Short mmCIF file of C-alpha atoms and ligand atoms in Angstrom, two decimals:
data_model
loop_
_atom_site.label_atom_id
_atom_site.label_comp_id
_atom_site.label_asym_id
_atom_site.label_seq_id
_atom_site.Cartn_x
_atom_site.Cartn_y
_atom_site.Cartn_z
CA MET A 1 65.16 43.79 53.86
CA ASN A 2 66.36 47.45 51.62
CA ILE A 3 69.60 49.55 53.30
CA VAL A 4 69.19 52.50 53.97
CA LYS A 5 72.84 54.27 52.74
CA ILE A 6 73.41 57.47 55.26
CA VAL A 7 76.30 60.18 55.29
CA ILE A 8 76.33 62.16 58.31
CA ALA A 9 77.62 65.76 58.24
CA GLY A 10 79.88 67.02 61.48
CA PRO A 11 80.26 63.30 62.83
CA ARG A 12 82.37 65.16 65.68
CA GLY A 13 79.83 67.53 66.92
CA LYS A 14 77.13 67.33 69.44
CA MET A 15 74.54 66.43 67.77
CA GLY A 16 76.55 64.51 64.95
CA SER A 17 77.94 62.55 67.35
CA GLU A 18 74.65 61.04 68.98
CA ALA A 19 73.76 60.61 64.91
CA VAL A 20 76.24 58.11 64.14
CA LYS A 21 75.28 56.01 67.43
CA LEU A 22 71.98 55.80 65.67
CA VAL A 23 72.83 55.24 62.33
CA GLN A 24 75.09 52.29 64.40
CA GLU A 25 72.80 51.17 66.45
CA THR A 26 69.64 50.97 64.02
CA GLU A 27 68.94 47.51 61.87
CA GLY A 28 69.03 48.72 58.52
CA TYR A 29 70.87 51.87 58.13
CA GLU A 30 74.34 51.72 57.03
CA LEU A 31 76.73 54.55 57.65
CA VAL A 32 78.76 55.03 54.31
CA ALA A 33 80.54 58.17 54.71
CA VAL A 34 80.43 61.41 56.71
CA LEU A 35 81.83 64.98 55.81
CA ASP A 36 83.94 66.44 58.13
CA HIS A 37 86.70 69.57 57.50
CA LYS A 38 89.02 67.98 58.97
CA ASN A 39 90.82 64.55 57.99
CA ASP A 40 89.49 64.30 54.37
CA GLY A 41 90.48 61.16 52.80
CA GLY A 42 91.18 59.42 56.23
CA MET A 43 88.92 57.13 58.89
CA LEU A 44 86.09 57.98 61.28
CA SER A 45 87.96 55.67 63.53
CA GLU A 46 91.41 57.65 63.66
CA PHE A 47 88.89 60.71 65.51
CA PRO A 48 88.87 60.21 69.08
CA GLY A 49 85.89 58.37 70.50
CA PHE A 50 85.10 56.68 66.85
CA SER A 51 87.47 53.76 67.29
CA GLY A 52 86.47 51.24 65.37
CA LEU A 53 84.30 52.90 62.64
CA ASP A 54 86.22 52.52 59.63
CA ILE A 55 84.30 55.14 57.82
CA PRO A 56 85.74 57.16 54.84
CA VAL A 57 86.00 60.76 55.83
CA PHE A 58 85.30 63.22 52.72
CA ALA A 59 85.55 67.41 53.19
CA ASP A 60 83.70 67.68 49.88
CA ILE A 61 80.47 66.94 49.26
CA SER A 62 80.11 66.23 45.53
CA ALA A 63 83.36 64.04 46.13
CA CYS A 64 81.88 62.33 49.18
CA LEU A 65 78.18 61.37 46.90
CA LYS A 66 80.06 60.29 43.81
CA ALA A 67 81.87 57.73 46.13
CA SER A 68 79.65 56.76 48.74
CA GLU A 69 76.40 57.29 47.03
CA PRO A 70 73.76 57.47 49.87
CA ASP A 71 70.26 57.03 50.02
CA VAL A 72 70.00 60.03 52.81
CA LEU A 73 72.30 63.15 54.30
CA ILE A 74 72.18 64.44 58.10
CA ASP A 75 73.05 67.44 58.24
CA LEU A 76 74.21 68.46 62.00
CA THR A 77 76.85 71.54 61.47
CA THR A 78 76.03 75.11 60.56
CA PRO A 79 73.44 77.04 58.93
CA GLU A 80 75.87 78.31 55.60
CA VAL A 81 77.51 74.63 55.59
CA GLY A 82 74.49 72.80 55.97
CA MET A 83 72.47 75.07 53.30
CA HIS A 84 75.38 74.35 50.92
CA HIS A 85 75.58 70.58 51.71
CA THR A 86 71.37 70.21 51.52
CA LYS A 87 71.92 71.95 48.30
CA THR A 88 74.65 69.43 46.80
CA ALA A 89 72.59 66.67 48.15
CA LEU A 90 69.86 67.40 46.20
CA GLN A 91 71.23 67.91 43.08
CA TYR A 92 72.82 65.08 43.21
CA GLY A 93 69.31 63.15 44.02
CA VAL A 94 69.81 62.07 47.52
CA ARG A 95 67.84 62.63 50.37
CA PRO A 96 68.47 65.71 53.05
CA VAL A 97 67.09 65.37 56.59
CA VAL A 98 68.44 68.61 58.31
CA GLY A 99 69.10 69.73 61.44
CA THR A 100 70.87 72.59 61.65
CA THR A 101 69.14 75.69 62.29
CA GLY A 102 69.56 79.27 61.09
CA PHE A 103 68.21 78.84 57.71
CA THR A 104 66.20 81.74 56.23
CA LYS A 105 62.63 82.30 54.51
CA GLU A 106 64.71 82.28 51.14
CA ASN A 107 67.18 79.31 51.39
CA LEU A 108 63.79 77.53 52.36
CA LYS A 109 62.15 78.55 48.90
CA GLU A 110 65.21 77.96 47.58
CA LEU A 111 65.42 74.57 48.48
CA GLU A 112 61.89 73.71 47.76
CA GLU A 113 61.49 74.59 44.39
CA LEU A 114 65.13 72.72 44.36
CA CYS A 115 62.95 69.61 45.76
CA HIS A 116 60.32 70.29 43.38
CA GLU A 117 62.66 70.53 40.21
CA LYS A 118 64.63 67.10 41.43
CA GLY A 119 61.01 65.04 42.48
CA ILE A 120 62.32 63.92 45.55
CA GLY A 121 61.93 64.56 49.27
CA ALA A 122 64.23 66.32 52.05
CA ILE A 123 63.36 66.86 55.74
CA ILE A 124 64.69 70.20 57.56
CA ALA A 125 63.29 69.77 61.51
CA PRO A 126 64.35 72.67 64.09
CA ASN A 127 63.65 70.30 66.52
CA PHE A 128 63.64 66.70 66.09
CA ALA A 129 62.45 66.47 70.06
CA LEU A 130 59.12 65.03 69.76
CA GLY A 131 58.14 66.46 73.02
CA ALA A 132 59.35 69.94 71.73
CA VAL A 133 57.56 69.39 68.30
CA LEU A 134 54.56 69.25 71.00
CA MET A 135 55.37 72.06 73.06
CA MET A 136 55.00 74.17 69.42
CA LYS A 137 51.66 72.38 68.86
CA PHE A 138 50.51 72.78 72.19
CA SER A 139 51.42 76.79 71.82
CA GLN A 140 49.76 76.83 68.34
CA MET A 141 46.59 75.89 69.71
CA ALA A 142 46.83 78.70 72.50
CA GLY A 143 47.70 80.82 70.32
CA LYS A 144 44.06 80.80 69.00
CA TYR A 145 43.29 82.04 72.09
CA PHE A 146 45.65 84.13 73.68
CA ASN A 147 47.63 87.06 71.41
CA ASP A 148 50.00 88.08 73.72
CA VAL A 149 52.85 85.81 73.36
CA GLU A 150 56.38 85.96 74.88
CA ILE A 151 59.07 82.91 73.60
CA ILE A 152 62.10 83.03 76.06
CA GLU A 153 64.42 80.59 74.62
CA MET A 154 67.31 78.83 76.92
CA HIS A 155 70.67 77.20 75.56
CA HIS A 156 74.13 76.36 75.73
CA ASP A 157 76.38 78.90 75.23
CA GLN A 158 77.99 77.17 72.72
CA LYS A 159 75.00 77.75 69.76
CA LEU A 160 75.57 80.08 67.25
CA ASP A 161 72.09 81.09 65.49
CA ALA A 162 69.75 83.52 68.01
CA PRO A 163 67.15 82.93 67.97
CA SER A 164 67.00 79.43 68.44
CA GLY A 165 65.44 77.32 65.63
CA THR A 166 62.69 76.61 67.58
CA ALA A 167 61.51 79.25 68.29
CA VAL A 168 61.90 80.61 65.44
CA LYS A 169 59.77 77.96 64.22
CA THR A 170 57.09 78.22 67.22
CA ALA A 171 56.62 81.97 66.07
CA GLU A 172 56.04 81.17 62.56
CA MET A 173 53.38 78.35 63.79
CA ILE A 174 51.53 80.92 65.95
CA ALA A 175 51.26 83.66 63.90
CA GLU A 176 49.59 80.80 61.88
CA VAL A 177 46.72 81.12 63.55
CA ARG A 178 47.46 84.06 66.21
CA GLU A 179 45.58 87.62 65.64
CA THR A 180 48.26 89.75 64.47
CA LYS A 181 48.90 92.42 67.02
CA VAL A 182 51.84 94.52 68.82
CA GLN A 183 52.38 93.86 72.63
CA GLY A 184 53.23 95.61 75.62
CA HIS A 185 52.32 99.48 75.53
CA PRO A 186 52.28 101.40 72.76
CA ASN A 187 54.72 103.90 74.10
CA GLU A 188 57.24 101.54 76.00
CA LYS A 189 61.32 102.13 75.49
CA GLU A 190 64.29 100.44 75.90
CA THR A 191 66.50 101.86 77.91
CA ILE A 192 69.23 99.06 77.30
CA GLU A 193 69.18 97.73 73.99
CA GLY A 194 67.52 94.02 73.50
CA ALA A 195 65.72 94.33 76.61
CA ARG A 196 62.37 93.59 74.92
CA GLY A 197 64.40 91.08 72.81
CA ALA A 198 63.22 89.86 68.95
CA ASP A 199 60.05 91.13 67.62
CA TYR A 200 58.47 88.25 65.24
CA ASP A 201 54.88 89.92 64.19
CA GLY A 202 54.65 91.77 67.61
CA MET A 203 55.46 88.67 69.33
CA HIS A 204 58.57 89.12 71.58
CA ILE A 205 61.79 86.52 71.50
CA HIS A 206 64.52 86.31 74.10
CA SER A 207 67.50 84.16 74.03
CA VAL A 208 69.35 83.06 77.11
CA ARG A 209 72.61 81.43 76.92
CA LEU A 210 74.81 80.08 79.96
CA PRO A 211 76.66 76.76 80.06
CA GLY A 212 75.03 74.19 82.00
CA LEU A 213 71.69 74.09 79.38
CA ILE A 214 71.44 72.42 76.70
CA ALA A 215 67.70 73.34 74.63
CA HIS A 216 64.89 74.59 76.50
CA GLN A 217 61.97 76.66 75.88
CA GLN A 218 58.98 78.48 77.51
CA VAL A 219 56.03 80.09 75.76
CA MET A 220 54.55 81.98 78.13
CA PHE A 221 50.58 83.62 77.11
CA GLY A 222 49.10 85.93 78.84
CA ALA A 223 45.52 87.96 79.15
CA SER A 224 43.42 89.42 82.16
CA GLY A 225 43.83 87.86 85.48
CA GLN A 226 46.02 84.47 83.86
CA THR A 227 49.33 83.23 82.32
CA LEU A 228 49.62 80.00 80.34
CA THR A 229 53.11 78.65 80.56
CA ILE A 230 54.14 75.78 77.81
CA LYS A 231 57.70 74.04 78.57
CA HIS A 232 60.01 71.95 77.16
CA ASP A 233 63.26 70.61 77.84
CA SER A 234 66.00 68.50 76.67
CA TYR A 235 69.01 67.17 79.33
CA ASN A 236 70.65 65.48 75.96
CA ARG A 237 71.13 64.86 72.52
CA ALA A 238 69.74 61.64 73.00
CA SER A 239 66.67 63.18 72.78
CA PHE A 240 65.91 64.71 69.32
CA MET A 241 67.31 61.09 68.13
CA SER A 242 63.83 59.47 67.52
CA GLY A 243 62.33 62.15 65.55
CA VAL A 244 65.95 61.86 63.49
CA LYS A 245 64.62 58.41 62.58
CA ILE A 246 61.38 59.30 61.82
CA ALA A 247 62.67 61.39 59.67
CA VAL A 248 64.80 59.06 58.02
CA ASP A 249 62.63 56.63 57.73
CA THR A 250 59.66 59.81 55.91
CA VAL A 251 62.23 61.20 53.53
CA LEU A 252 62.89 58.07 51.82
CA LYS A 253 58.67 58.01 50.78
CA ILE A 254 58.00 61.88 50.08
CA ASP A 255 58.84 63.96 47.06
CA THR A 256 58.30 67.52 48.30
CA LEU A 257 60.32 69.85 51.42
CA VAL A 258 58.91 69.48 54.64
CA TYR A 259 60.14 72.33 57.03
CA GLY A 260 58.94 70.76 60.49
CA LEU A 261 58.61 67.53 62.44
CA GLU A 262 55.21 68.53 63.38
CA ASN A 263 54.01 67.60 59.51
CA ILE A 264 54.95 64.44 59.59
CA ILE A 265 54.18 62.72 63.25
CA GLU A 266 50.81 61.37 63.69
N1 NAI B 301 66.68 69.73 65.05
C1 NAI B 301 67.48 69.61 65.97
O1 NAI B 301 66.77 68.88 66.77
C2 NAI B 301 68.63 70.17 66.77
C3 NAI B 301 69.42 70.59 65.89
N2 NAI B 301 70.81 71.25 66.08
C4 NAI B 301 70.86 72.66 64.92
O2 NAI B 301 71.86 71.42 64.78
C5 NAI B 301 73.28 71.92 64.57
C6 NAI B 301 74.90 71.29 65.05
O3 NAI B 301 74.11 71.53 66.30
P1 NAI B 301 75.64 70.94 67.45
O4 NAI B 301 76.14 69.47 67.08
O5 NAI B 301 75.32 71.03 68.89
O6 NAI B 301 77.08 71.81 66.56
P2 NAI B 301 78.64 71.32 67.12
O7 NAI B 301 79.62 72.69 67.00
O8 NAI B 301 78.60 70.33 68.66
O9 NAI B 301 78.30 70.64 66.32
C7 NAI B 301 78.58 71.27 64.85
C8 NAI B 301 79.66 70.62 63.76
O10 NAI B 301 79.74 70.41 62.15
C9 NAI B 301 81.04 70.49 62.13
N3 NAI B 301 81.06 71.25 61.28
C10 NAI B 301 81.93 72.82 61.20
N4 NAI B 301 81.76 73.01 59.54
C11 NAI B 301 81.90 71.62 58.57
C12 NAI B 301 81.98 71.72 57.67
N5 NAI B 301 82.29 72.56 56.28
N6 NAI B 301 81.91 70.04 57.05
C13 NAI B 301 81.41 68.98 58.17
N7 NAI B 301 81.13 69.54 59.21
C14 NAI B 301 81.71 70.81 59.68
C15 NAI B 301 81.97 70.85 62.58
O11 NAI B 301 83.25 70.43 62.99
C16 NAI B 301 81.09 70.35 64.49
O12 NAI B 301 81.40 69.61 64.61
C17 NAI B 301 73.36 73.46 64.51
O13 NAI B 301 72.09 74.34 63.69
C18 NAI B 301 71.94 73.36 65.80
O14 NAI B 301 70.96 74.31 66.44
C19 NAI B 301 71.34 71.12 67.37
C20 NAI B 301 70.54 69.90 68.71
C21 NAI B 301 69.22 69.94 67.96
O1 LIG B 302 71.57 74.65 69.34
C1 LIG B 302 71.13 73.57 69.82
O2 LIG B 302 71.13 73.20 70.29
C2 LIG B 302 69.45 73.19 69.57
N1 LIG B 302 69.52 73.79 68.25
C3 LIG B 302 67.88 73.94 67.71
C4 LIG B 302 67.48 74.92 67.57
O3 LIG B 302 67.98 76.26 67.64
O4 LIG B 302 66.00 74.96 68.02
C5 LIG B 302 66.90 72.57 68.23
C6 LIG B 302 67.18 72.32 69.88
O5 LIG B 302 66.35 73.55 70.44
C7 LIG B 302 68.62 72.37 70.25
#
């Protein structure tokens, strides 16, 4: 069996720590290094919660990739750091699997071009939970028939980006099939700014942030005399890991950028 050598960026984070467990527990995967802005030159085992994991820690991605020569980089950090890591990985011929959200359209275009230039694949998935991917696909199906849509995403209050990557991706997928419409009353006015949420092609996106939440989204469609609500909840970060594994296994076989897990699950 060929061993897949993996680097994880953000190993102490809520998602990164789950990804460390996934890699450790998966036969055929080997965690060869981690990227963290703290403890450069040290070992992962020196951080609380990682005892016994004598995996080298690097702060600089170039140094990390040169020393550890991985096949795949899993990035679970922040948008700016994630973009830098993803670009650098591709430049070194390392295939990125990116869960980090907040990438712009321009970021995606640049990465797509870099994949093309280097002839290697990358996967950027705003949501790795298979239920969330289905929620997005079902919403796209509904968007063909209902063009009044409100997306309500609800997350823990430590989340940096709003709207969530999942909400943006959902709106993009619906927009591919929905007849464009400016929703609500033509003369509606916000008496408190932001009351109607963000506007994507006339659809509204509302971002709720509360302690106690993990990751939840409802997509509401309305038409005369009826509403349809499609809802998904992640109650823990383990819910994302089967999707991370699918992405790692797939990224080794592709040579383009894939944005969204819905493009690779059958
Ligand atoms: N695609 C998906 O299914 C999911 C994506 N996410 C996204 O993943 C990202 C991480 O989320 P969480 O784990 O909840 O956040 P977190 O805040 O718990 O973890 C982020 C980690 O990044 C690390 N970090 C910051 N700068 C760094 C650098 N220069 N080098 C290496 N590591 C660095 C931090 O130390 C922290 O441990 C976010 O963008 C979030 O939106 C979260 C859940 C699911
Ligand atoms: O930050 C999170 O927690 C999550 N981020 C992703 C997003 O922005 O959609 C995926 C999931 O919703 C959890």
